[in-house]
XYZ file of C-alpha atoms in Angstrom:
124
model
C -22.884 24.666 -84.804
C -19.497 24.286 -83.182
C -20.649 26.440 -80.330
C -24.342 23.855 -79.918
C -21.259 21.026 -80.186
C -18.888 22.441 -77.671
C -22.069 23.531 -75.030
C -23.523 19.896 -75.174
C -19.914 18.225 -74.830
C -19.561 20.245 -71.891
C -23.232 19.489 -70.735
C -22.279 15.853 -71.427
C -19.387 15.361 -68.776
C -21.458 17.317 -66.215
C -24.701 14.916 -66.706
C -22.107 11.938 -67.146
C -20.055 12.415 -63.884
C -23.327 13.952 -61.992
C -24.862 10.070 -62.724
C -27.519 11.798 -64.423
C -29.509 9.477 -66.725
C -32.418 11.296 -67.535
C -30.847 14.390 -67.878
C -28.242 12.805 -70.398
C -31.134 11.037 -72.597
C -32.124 14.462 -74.447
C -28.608 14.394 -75.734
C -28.007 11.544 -77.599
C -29.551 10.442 -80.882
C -32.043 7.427 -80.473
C -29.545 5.719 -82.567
C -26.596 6.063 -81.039
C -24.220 3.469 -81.381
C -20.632 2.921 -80.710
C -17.798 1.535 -82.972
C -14.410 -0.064 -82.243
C -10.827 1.209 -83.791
C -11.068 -1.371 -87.192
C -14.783 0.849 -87.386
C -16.404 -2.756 -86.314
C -20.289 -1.784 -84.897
C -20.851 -2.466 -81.787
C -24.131 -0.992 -81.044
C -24.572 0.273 -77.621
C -21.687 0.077 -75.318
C -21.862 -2.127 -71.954
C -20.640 0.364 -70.445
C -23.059 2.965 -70.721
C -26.157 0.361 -69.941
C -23.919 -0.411 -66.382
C -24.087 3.533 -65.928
C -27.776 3.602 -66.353
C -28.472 0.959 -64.363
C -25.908 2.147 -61.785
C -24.186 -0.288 -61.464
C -20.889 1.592 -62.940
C -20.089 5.248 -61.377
C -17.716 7.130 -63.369
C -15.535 9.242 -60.576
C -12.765 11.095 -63.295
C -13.132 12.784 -66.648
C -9.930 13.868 -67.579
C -9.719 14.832 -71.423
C -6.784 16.215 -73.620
C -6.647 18.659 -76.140
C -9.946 18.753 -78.096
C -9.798 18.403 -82.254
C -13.225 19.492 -84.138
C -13.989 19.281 -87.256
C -17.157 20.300 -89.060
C -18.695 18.543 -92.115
C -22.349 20.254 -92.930
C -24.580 18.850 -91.060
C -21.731 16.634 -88.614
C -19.391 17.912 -85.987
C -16.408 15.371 -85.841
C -15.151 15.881 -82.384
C -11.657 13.722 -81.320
C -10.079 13.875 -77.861
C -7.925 10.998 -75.161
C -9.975 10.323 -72.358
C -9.092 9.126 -69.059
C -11.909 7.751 -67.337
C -11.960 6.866 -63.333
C -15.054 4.929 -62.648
C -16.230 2.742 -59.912
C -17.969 -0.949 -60.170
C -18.333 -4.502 -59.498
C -14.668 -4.866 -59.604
C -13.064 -2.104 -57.858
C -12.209 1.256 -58.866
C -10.219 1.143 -62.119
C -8.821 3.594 -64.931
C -8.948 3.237 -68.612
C -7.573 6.064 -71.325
C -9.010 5.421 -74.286
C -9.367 7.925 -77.804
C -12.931 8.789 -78.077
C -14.433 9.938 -81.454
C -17.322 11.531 -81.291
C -20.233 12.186 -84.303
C -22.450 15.393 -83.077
C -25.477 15.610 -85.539
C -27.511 19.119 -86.190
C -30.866 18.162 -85.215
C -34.313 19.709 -84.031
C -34.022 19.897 -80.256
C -33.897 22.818 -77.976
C -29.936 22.281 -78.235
C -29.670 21.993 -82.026
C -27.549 18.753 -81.868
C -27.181 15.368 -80.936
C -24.709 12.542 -79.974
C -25.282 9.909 -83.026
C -21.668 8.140 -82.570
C -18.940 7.072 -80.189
C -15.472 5.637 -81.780
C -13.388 3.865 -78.941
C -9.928 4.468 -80.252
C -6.697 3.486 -78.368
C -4.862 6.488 -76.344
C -2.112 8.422 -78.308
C -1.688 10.348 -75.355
C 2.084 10.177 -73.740
């Protein structure tokens, strides 16, 4: 499963910076949602409705060292992100600590994206 999990991450920053909306819809879970640092819900992320509308362009994906962690069914997957994107406002950068929950599921890929933790950086 780690292997499905690392193939699809990669597949995922590809599709992501590519603006590729269709493409990236076959890898996340139907319920996909995203959660804060306290673990608050928050659903689906403004952010990634502004990329599918295109109205937000990310330009960078710059992530540190990887941590996985596999729990049955789950692949825990922790990295800091620096993200370049493009929008209404100008061309800004945010690092951020992104959790993500990779599920085993039935598609030609084997898994799928059912949660997004937005963590602050620990990067130096």
């Amino acid at each position: 499963m780690e292997t499905n999990v690392a193939r699809a991450e990669d597949a995922l920053r590809q599709l992501v910076l590519a603006q590729d909306v269709a493409g990236l819809q076959p890898w996340l879970s139907p319920a996909l949602f995203f959660s804060d640092a306290a673990g608050q819900w928050l659903g689906g992320h403004p952010c990634l409705g502004e990329w599918s509308a295109r109205r937000l362009q990310l330009t960078a994906l710059e992530q540190g060292a990887v941590e996985m962690l596999v729990c049955g069914q789950l692949v825990l997957v922790s990295s800091d992100v620096r993200l370049g994107y493009a929008g209404e406002q100008g061309n800004q950068v945010c690092a951020m600590r992104l959790l993500r929950v990779w599920a085993s599921c039935s598609s030609p890929a084997g898994v799928h994206l059912l949660s997004i933790g937005v963590l602050p950086w620990r990067g130096g």
